[in-house]
Tab-separated table of C-alpha atoms and ligand atoms in Angstrom:
chain	number	residue	atom	x	y	z
A	1	MET	CA	19.171	-41.825	13.011
A	2	PRO	CA	15.868	-43.660	13.637
A	3	GLN	CA	13.064	-41.259	14.461
A	4	ASN	CA	12.947	-42.111	18.146
A	5	ALA	CA	16.646	-42.457	18.784
A	6	THR	CA	18.257	-39.962	21.068
A	7	THR	CA	21.895	-38.977	21.425
A	8	ASP	CA	21.577	-38.860	25.200
A	9	ASP	CA	23.635	-40.752	27.741
A	10	PRO	CA	22.105	-44.287	27.754
A	11	ARG	CA	22.413	-44.644	31.543
A	12	ARG	CA	20.659	-41.385	32.264
A	13	LEU	CA	18.033	-42.138	29.629
A	14	ALA	CA	17.375	-45.523	31.278
A	15	GLU	CA	17.015	-43.835	34.688
A	16	PHE	CA	14.677	-41.233	33.191
A	17	GLU	CA	12.459	-43.846	31.567
A	18	ALA	CA	12.434	-45.985	34.727
A	19	ARG	CA	11.230	-42.910	36.646
A	20	ILE	CA	8.413	-42.402	34.150
A	21	ALA	CA	7.551	-46.119	34.265
A	22	ARG	CA	7.116	-45.692	38.037
A	23	CYS	CA	4.636	-42.890	37.245
A	24	LYS	CA	6.913	-40.314	38.868
A	25	THR	CA	6.577	-36.824	37.456
A	26	ILE	CA	9.526	-35.112	35.813
A	27	GLU	CA	10.248	-31.701	37.306
A	28	PRO	CA	12.138	-28.772	35.730
A	29	LYS	CA	15.321	-29.492	37.698
A	30	ASP	CA	15.383	-33.176	36.698
A	31	TRP	CA	17.566	-34.470	33.883
A	32	MET	CA	15.544	-35.061	30.726
A	33	PRO	CA	16.375	-36.080	27.142
A	34	GLU	CA	16.678	-33.055	24.869
A	35	ARG	CA	14.002	-34.603	22.641
A	36	TYR	CA	11.561	-34.751	25.585
A	37	ARG	CA	12.213	-31.093	26.367
A	38	LYS	CA	11.784	-30.055	22.726
A	39	GLN	CA	8.537	-32.029	22.368
A	40	LEU	CA	7.132	-30.404	25.503
A	41	ILE	CA	8.094	-26.905	24.340
A	42	ARG	CA	6.449	-27.595	20.966
A	43	MET	CA	3.227	-29.008	22.403
A	44	MET	CA	2.848	-26.678	25.397
A	45	SER	CA	3.604	-23.473	23.484
A	46	GLN	CA	1.048	-24.417	20.823
A	47	HIS	CA	-1.443	-25.146	23.575
A	48	ALA	CA	-0.817	-21.719	25.140
A	49	HIS	CA	-1.133	-20.009	21.737
A	50	SER	CA	-4.415	-21.872	21.171
A	51	GLU	CA	-5.854	-20.598	24.439
A	52	VAL	CA	-4.986	-16.984	23.611
A	53	VAL	CA	-6.140	-17.084	19.975
A	54	GLY	CA	-9.217	-19.008	21.151
A	55	MET	CA	-10.415	-15.814	22.876
A	56	LEU	CA	-10.945	-14.109	19.520
A	57	PRO	CA	-13.864	-16.030	17.960
A	58	GLU	CA	-15.885	-15.696	21.170
A	59	GLY	CA	-14.719	-12.191	22.067
A	60	ASN	CA	-16.590	-10.690	19.156
A	61	TRP	CA	-19.913	-11.841	20.629
A	62	ILE	CA	-19.446	-10.292	24.097
A	63	THR	CA	-21.127	-7.044	23.014
A	64	ARG	CA	-23.906	-8.964	21.261
A	65	ALA	CA	-24.842	-11.525	23.927
A	66	PRO	CA	-28.666	-11.828	24.145
A	67	SER	CA	-28.862	-11.162	27.908
A	68	LEU	CA	-26.781	-9.826	30.781
A	69	ARG	CA	-26.498	-13.382	32.162
A	70	ARG	CA	-25.165	-14.695	28.847
A	71	LYS	CA	-22.784	-11.743	28.591
A	72	MET	CA	-21.422	-12.406	32.089
A	73	GLY	CA	-20.924	-16.113	31.327
A	74	LEU	CA	-19.116	-15.358	28.066
A	75	LEU	CA	-16.974	-12.641	29.669
A	76	ALA	CA	-15.938	-15.069	32.420
A	77	LYS	CA	-15.109	-17.777	29.864
A	78	VAL	CA	-13.008	-15.518	27.629
A	79	GLN	CA	-11.172	-14.214	30.697
A	80	ASP	CA	-10.509	-17.820	31.790
A	81	GLU	CA	-8.974	-18.611	28.390
A	82	ALA	CA	-6.499	-15.746	28.828
A	83	GLY	CA	-5.550	-17.211	32.189
A	84	HIS	CA	-5.129	-20.670	30.677
A	85	GLY	CA	-2.727	-19.215	28.142
A	86	LEU	CA	-0.692	-17.572	30.917
A	87	TYR	CA	-0.551	-20.748	33.041
A	88	ILE	CA	0.709	-22.740	30.087
A	89	TYR	CA	3.225	-20.080	28.950
A	90	CYS	CA	4.502	-20.090	32.554
A	91	SER	CA	4.839	-23.882	32.578
A	92	THR	CA	6.554	-23.769	29.168
A	93	GLU	CA	9.103	-21.285	30.554
A	94	THR	CA	10.154	-23.903	33.150
A	95	LEU	CA	11.787	-25.680	30.178
A	96	GLY	CA	14.221	-22.830	29.651
A	97	VAL	CA	12.443	-20.830	26.967
A	98	ASP	CA	11.355	-17.195	27.108
A	99	ARG	CA	7.656	-16.560	26.542
A	100	ASN	CA	8.486	-13.432	24.519
A	101	ASP	CA	10.239	-15.656	21.979
A	102	LEU	CA	7.202	-17.944	21.871
A	103	ILE	CA	4.843	-15.001	21.419
A	104	GLN	CA	7.002	-13.553	18.651
A	105	GLN	CA	6.784	-16.899	16.829
A	106	LEU	CA	2.973	-16.734	17.069
A	107	LEU	CA	2.876	-13.126	15.853
A	108	ALA	CA	5.225	-13.992	12.990
A	109	GLY	CA	2.860	-16.769	11.905
A	110	THR	CA	5.524	-19.470	12.378
A	111	ALA	CA	3.894	-21.094	15.422
A	112	LYS	CA	0.894	-23.439	15.300
A	113	TYR	CA	-2.280	-23.068	17.312
A	114	SER	CA	-5.402	-25.209	17.187
A	115	SER	CA	-7.033	-25.033	13.763
A	116	ILE	CA	-10.502	-24.867	15.321
A	117	PHE	CA	-10.042	-21.177	16.079
A	118	ASN	CA	-9.751	-20.321	12.393
A	119	TYR	CA	-13.483	-20.746	11.803
A	120	PRO	CA	-15.937	-17.812	11.984
A	121	THR	CA	-18.586	-17.358	14.685
A	122	LEU	CA	-21.588	-16.419	12.538
A	123	THR	CA	-24.462	-16.576	15.047
A	124	TRP	CA	-24.989	-16.643	18.818
A	125	ALA	CA	-25.489	-20.407	18.564
A	126	ASP	CA	-21.794	-20.659	17.597
A	127	ILE	CA	-20.934	-19.526	21.117
A	128	GLY	CA	-22.983	-22.428	22.432
A	129	ALA	CA	-21.384	-24.838	19.976
A	130	ILE	CA	-17.871	-23.690	20.931
A	131	GLY	CA	-18.508	-24.153	24.650
A	132	TRP	CA	-20.178	-27.526	24.138
A	133	LEU	CA	-17.955	-29.002	21.396
A	134	VAL	CA	-14.589	-27.190	21.492
A	135	ASP	CA	-14.320	-27.027	25.266
A	136	GLY	CA	-15.870	-30.486	25.412
A	137	ALA	CA	-13.089	-31.806	23.188
A	138	ALA	CA	-10.532	-29.890	25.238
A	139	ILE	CA	-11.818	-31.547	28.425
A	140	VAL	CA	-11.422	-35.031	26.925
A	141	ASN	CA	-7.849	-34.194	25.949
A	142	GLN	CA	-6.846	-32.177	28.987
A	143	THR	CA	-8.136	-34.601	31.612
A	144	MET	CA	-5.629	-36.994	30.049
A	145	LEU	CA	-2.899	-34.317	30.071
A	146	ALA	CA	-3.544	-33.731	33.792
A	147	LYS	CA	-1.685	-37.058	34.197
A	148	ALA	CA	1.191	-36.065	31.889
A	149	SER	CA	4.700	-37.024	33.019
A	150	TYR	CA	5.871	-33.391	33.072
A	151	GLY	CA	4.820	-31.940	36.443
A	152	PRO	CA	4.271	-28.263	35.588
A	153	TYR	CA	2.098	-29.153	32.561
A	154	ALA	CA	0.028	-31.735	34.432
A	155	ARG	CA	-0.556	-29.350	37.339
A	156	ALA	CA	-1.619	-26.518	35.005
A	157	MET	CA	-4.229	-28.881	33.540
A	158	VAL	CA	-5.866	-29.542	36.911
A	159	ARG	CA	-7.177	-26.001	37.333
A	160	ILE	CA	-7.775	-25.555	33.605
A	161	CYS	CA	-10.006	-28.644	33.449
A	162	LYS	CA	-12.168	-27.333	36.299
A	163	GLU	CA	-12.760	-24.109	34.377
A	164	GLU	CA	-13.310	-25.972	31.074
A	165	ASN	CA	-16.170	-27.826	32.750
A	166	PHE	CA	-17.899	-24.499	33.402
A	167	HIS	CA	-17.197	-23.518	29.768
A	168	LYS	CA	-18.754	-26.698	28.430
A	169	ARG	CA	-21.811	-26.409	30.702
A	170	GLN	CA	-22.554	-22.835	29.707
A	171	GLY	CA	-22.184	-23.789	26.040
A	172	PHE	CA	-24.425	-26.826	26.322
A	173	GLU	CA	-27.018	-24.750	28.189
A	174	ILE	CA	-27.055	-22.250	25.314
A	175	MET	CA	-27.538	-25.086	22.810
A	176	THR	CA	-30.244	-26.714	24.957
A	177	THR	CA	-32.122	-23.398	25.215
A	178	LEU	CA	-31.979	-22.770	21.487
A	179	ALA	CA	-32.756	-26.350	20.478
A	180	GLY	CA	-35.812	-26.259	22.738
A	181	GLY	CA	-36.891	-22.804	21.562
A	182	THR	CA	-38.642	-21.599	18.427
A	183	ARG	CA	-38.211	-23.332	15.072
A	184	GLU	CA	-35.763	-20.579	14.047
A	185	GLN	CA	-33.748	-21.022	17.242
A	186	HIS	CA	-33.593	-24.802	16.767
A	187	ALA	CA	-32.440	-24.235	13.178
A	188	MET	CA	-29.739	-21.823	14.419
A	189	ALA	CA	-28.446	-24.439	16.880
A	190	GLN	CA	-28.471	-27.160	14.201
A	191	ASP	CA	-26.644	-24.888	11.747
A	192	ALA	CA	-23.925	-24.236	14.368
A	193	LEU	CA	-23.559	-27.980	15.066
A	194	ASP	CA	-23.307	-28.610	11.312
A	195	ARG	CA	-20.471	-26.117	10.986
A	196	TRP	CA	-18.500	-26.949	14.202
A	197	TRP	CA	-18.788	-30.738	14.364
A	198	TRP	CA	-16.044	-31.816	11.962
A	199	PRO	CA	-13.516	-29.076	12.938
A	200	SER	CA	-14.015	-30.211	16.563
A	201	LEU	CA	-13.014	-33.777	15.624
A	202	MET	CA	-9.905	-32.311	13.997
A	203	MET	CA	-8.832	-30.836	17.371
A	204	PHE	CA	-7.481	-34.274	18.304
A	205	GLY	CA	-4.927	-34.114	15.514
A	206	PRO	CA	-4.329	-36.372	12.519
A	207	ARG	CA	-5.010	-40.120	12.576
A	208	ASP	CA	-2.606	-42.093	14.726
A	209	LYS	CA	-0.836	-43.467	11.655
A	210	ASP	CA	-0.210	-39.889	10.442
A	211	SER	CA	0.932	-38.490	13.799
A	212	PRO	CA	4.740	-38.001	13.798
A	213	ASN	CA	4.890	-36.858	17.423
A	214	SER	CA	2.694	-39.395	19.167
A	215	ASP	CA	5.357	-42.112	19.499
A	216	ASP	CA	7.599	-39.865	21.601
A	217	LEU	CA	4.721	-38.442	23.604
A	218	LEU	CA	3.235	-41.864	24.363
A	219	ARG	CA	6.642	-43.395	25.116
A	220	TRP	CA	7.383	-40.694	27.659
A	221	LYS	CA	3.774	-40.504	28.954
A	222	VAL	CA	3.061	-36.952	27.995
A	223	LYS	CA	0.063	-38.438	26.185
A	224	GLN	CA	-1.612	-41.435	27.803
A	225	LYS	CA	-4.004	-42.003	24.898
A	226	THR	CA	-3.649	-41.700	21.132
A	227	ASN	CA	-5.320	-39.039	18.986
A	228	ASP	CA	-7.868	-41.540	17.645
A	229	GLU	CA	-8.673	-42.956	21.102
A	230	LEU	CA	-9.419	-39.472	22.445
A	231	ARG	CA	-11.422	-38.566	19.336
A	232	GLN	CA	-13.532	-41.700	19.715
A	233	ARG	CA	-14.176	-40.920	23.377
A	234	PHE	CA	-15.321	-37.415	22.427
A	235	VAL	CA	-17.673	-38.755	19.728
A	236	ASN	CA	-19.210	-41.294	22.096
A	237	ILE	CA	-19.905	-38.613	24.729
A	238	THR	CA	-21.180	-35.969	22.339
A	239	VAL	CA	-23.509	-38.007	20.127
A	240	ALA	CA	-25.597	-38.898	23.182
A	241	GLN	CA	-25.735	-35.209	24.205
A	242	ALA	CA	-26.860	-34.105	20.734
A	243	MET	CA	-29.620	-36.704	20.735
A	244	ALA	CA	-30.731	-35.536	24.201
A	245	ILE	CA	-31.475	-32.048	22.844
A	246	ASP	CA	-32.921	-33.200	19.525
A	247	LEU	CA	-29.999	-32.090	17.353
A	248	THR	CA	-28.595	-34.208	14.526
A	249	ILE	CA	-24.883	-34.962	14.157
A	250	PRO	CA	-24.016	-33.964	10.544
A	251	ASP	CA	-22.537	-37.356	9.621
A	252	PRO	CA	-24.667	-39.742	7.506
A	253	ALA	CA	-22.127	-42.524	8.137
A	254	LEU	CA	-22.555	-42.322	11.923
A	255	LYS	CA	-23.614	-45.672	13.337
A	256	TYR	CA	-23.524	-47.408	16.696
A	257	ASN	CA	-21.445	-50.535	17.049
A	258	GLU	CA	-23.136	-52.758	19.638
A	259	ARG	CA	-19.991	-54.855	20.105
A	260	THR	CA	-17.466	-52.036	20.702
A	261	LYS	CA	-20.089	-49.648	22.161
A	262	ASP	CA	-18.564	-46.936	19.942
A	263	TRP	CA	-20.290	-44.522	17.611
A	264	GLU	CA	-18.449	-45.119	14.341
A	265	TYR	CA	-18.110	-41.924	12.318
A	266	GLY	CA	-17.432	-40.998	8.708
A	267	GLU	CA	-14.156	-39.926	7.103
A	268	ILE	CA	-12.725	-36.611	8.261
A	269	ASP	CA	-11.751	-34.181	5.473
A	270	TRP	CA	-7.984	-34.281	6.052
A	271	GLU	CA	-7.362	-31.944	3.133
A	272	GLU	CA	-9.411	-29.305	4.955
A	273	PHE	CA	-7.541	-30.089	8.182
A	274	TRP	CA	-4.085	-29.559	6.648
A	275	ARG	CA	-5.285	-26.536	4.626
A	276	VAL	CA	-6.362	-24.803	7.841
A	277	VAL	CA	-3.282	-25.962	9.820
A	278	ARG	CA	-1.083	-24.519	7.073
A	279	GLY	CA	-2.691	-21.088	7.363
A	280	ASN	CA	-5.381	-21.203	4.674
A	281	GLY	CA	-8.507	-21.539	6.775
A	282	PRO	CA	-11.479	-19.129	6.743
A	283	CYS	CA	-10.090	-16.830	9.482
A	284	ASN	CA	-6.345	-17.526	9.827
A	285	ARG	CA	-5.275	-14.116	8.525
A	286	GLU	CA	-7.968	-12.280	10.526
A	287	ARG	CA	-6.961	-14.056	13.759
A	288	LEU	CA	-3.256	-13.262	13.355
A	289	ALA	CA	-4.011	-9.642	12.419
A	290	ALA	CA	-6.171	-9.278	15.547
A	291	ARG	CA	-3.465	-10.863	17.709
A	292	ARG	CA	-0.787	-8.545	16.268
A	293	ARG	CA	-3.025	-5.492	16.805
A	294	ALA	CA	-3.730	-6.501	20.418
A	295	HIS	CA	-0.009	-7.043	21.026
A	296	ASP	CA	0.838	-3.611	19.636
A	297	ASP	CA	-1.990	-1.942	21.570
A	298	GLY	CA	-0.667	-3.543	24.763
A	299	ALA	CA	2.914	-2.286	24.304
A	300	TRP	CA	2.380	0.594	26.748
A	301	VAL	CA	1.162	-1.803	29.448
A	302	ARG	CA	4.280	-3.955	29.084
A	303	ALA	CA	6.499	-0.846	29.139
A	304	ALA	CA	4.788	0.466	32.277
A	305	ALA	CA	5.076	-2.916	34.021
A	306	GLU	CA	8.765	-3.201	33.110
A	307	ALA	CA	9.444	0.380	34.270
A	308	TYR	CA	7.671	-0.305	37.572
A	309	ALA	CA	9.585	-3.558	38.070
A	310	ALA	CA	12.919	-1.847	37.314
A	311	LYS	CA	12.150	0.930	39.815
A	312	HIS	CA	10.892	-1.323	42.586
A	313	GLU	CA	13.010	-4.406	41.992
A	314	PRO	CA	14.954	-5.103	45.182
A	315	ALA	CA	18.407	-3.584	44.695
A	316	ALA	CA	20.903	-6.281	43.773
A	317	SER	CA	22.727	-7.183	46.962
A	318	VAL	CA	26.312	-5.907	46.993
A	319	ALA	CA	28.716	-8.811	47.523
B	1	3HC	N1	-4.539	-27.653	14.898
B	1	3HC	C1	-3.308	-27.248	14.507
B	1	3HC	N2	-2.241	-28.076	14.401
B	1	3HC	C2	-2.446	-29.367	14.724
B	1	3HC	C3	-3.685	-29.871	15.162
B	1	3HC	C4	-4.765	-28.934	15.236
B	1	3HC	N3	-5.975	-29.316	15.628
B	1	3HC	N4	-3.553	-31.192	15.410
B	1	3HC	C5	-2.277	-31.502	15.143
B	1	3HC	N5	-1.612	-30.423	14.705
B	1	3HC	C6	-0.222	-30.380	14.271
B	1	3HC	C7	0.740	-30.742	15.372
B	1	3HC	O1	1.112	-29.591	16.128
B	1	3HC	C8	1.898	-31.320	14.585
B	1	3HC	O2	2.642	-30.268	14.005
B	1	3HC	P1	4.124	-29.923	14.547
B	1	3HC	O3	4.886	-31.226	14.581
B	1	3HC	O4	4.648	-28.929	13.556
B	1	3HC	O5	3.932	-29.349	15.928
B	1	3HC	C9	1.216	-32.018	13.396
B	1	3HC	O6	-0.078	-31.393	13.279
B	1	3HC	C10	1.081	-33.517	13.595
B	1	3HC	O7	0.224	-33.750	14.699
B	1	3HC	P2	0.639	-34.766	15.874
B	1	3HC	O8	-0.535	-35.603	16.196
B	1	3HC	O9	1.936	-35.464	15.542
B	1	3HC	O10	0.933	-33.716	17.024
B	1	3HC	P3	0.695	-33.939	18.592
B	1	3HC	O11	1.182	-35.291	18.980
B	1	3HC	O12	1.259	-32.754	19.240
B	1	3HC	O13	-0.906	-33.974	18.749
B	1	3HC	C11	-2.498	-32.400	19.693
B	1	3HC	C12	-1.670	-32.799	18.456
B	1	3HC	C13	-3.530	-33.477	19.947
B	1	3HC	C14	-3.168	-31.050	19.451
B	1	3HC	C15	-1.540	-32.323	20.893
B	1	3HC	O14	-0.506	-31.424	20.555
B	1	3HC	C16	-2.196	-31.832	22.187
B	1	3HC	O15	-2.906	-32.581	22.823
B	1	3HC	N6	-1.913	-30.580	22.565
B	1	3HC	C17	-2.347	-30.063	23.873
B	1	3HC	C18	-3.796	-29.648	23.855
B	1	3HC	C19	-4.049	-28.542	22.853
B	1	3HC	O16	-3.176	-27.923	22.368
B	1	3HC	N7	-5.296	-28.327	22.529
B	1	3HC	C20	-5.618	-27.302	21.539
B	1	3HC	C21	-6.877	-26.661	21.856
B	1	3HC	S1	-6.732	-25.572	23.224
B	1	3HC	C22	-8.316	-25.423	23.656
B	1	3HC	O17	-9.078	-26.219	23.290
B	1	3HC	C23	-8.687	-24.277	24.511
B	1	3HC	C24	-10.016	-24.472	25.140
B	1	3HC	O18	-10.133	-23.538	26.165
B	1	3HC	C25	-11.118	-24.259	24.193
């Protein structure tokens, strides 16, 4: 069967696609092609996993933040990411899946999460680079997803994008402070940009021609833009910001195209991308081990919550 064919009832499929063409959102109770539901579960669960695993690289700098103000900002950001994961697990559950199953897939190492979180945070400047670049890339992507055809996902993005803006600002402020500080601080900021720039471009996924899921997602308006379009938008925004704080984008091929108004960038190392996606990045094993440990350590909390719910759940009404 051709990649995009579906075995669904043609009449219902036509009604579904007409609804999307009218920019109506699809809600959990609405009929939807099985392929649409499966694509959403795949994409949304990976997004939720990414938010939760994304807490780890930053979490290990909370105790080492250089000031109380920086510590409070980082604490608030990491806490936000946990909330983002919960919102998106909740919206994924509206598609008829159980979040415990999704979490078990993550813990078993069979679920994907964004490759960016498999890189180490070596200095305090990395916390600035993550806020500025990683959350900056997330904002470019998620402001698009706030218009996704699936209602619960789009609505989750609205609040998440507001919080991502705070994340990006606090990261860019850290980078601005360091870049404008001593020679050593400027060097620390430049080193972080050098290490986080290319993995941030990889957050938008493979090139359009190598993206097996984009056809479905664009057809059914989960994505409104392609991976490469979003990546280009991110590059155009971020190059100007780097120049504003006297940092250099680590790409000798970078050049401005007066006609398209785009910053053209060099070739991404797709071997590195797929190596990290397939579990062989610098921190993949460490991240999963930390996630498994946190899950085990939290078992008593889940047991207590379940016991409380069982005790206080309204008694089932007797027919
Ligand atoms: N890391 C890991 N896997 C990736 C990836 C990445 N950066 N980019 C793509 N992949 C995977 C895809 O999941 C897919 O594998 P699968 O078919 O087994 O699921 C394969 O590579 C091919 O990629 P496609 O382009 O076909 O996949 P998509 O159409 O799903 O596009 C995506 C990938 C752009 C990441 C899209 O899924 C998306 O926009 N997801 C929602 C946003 C999201 O997940 N962002 C991740 C970061 S979360 C974050 O930034 C938190 C913030 O607070 C910092």
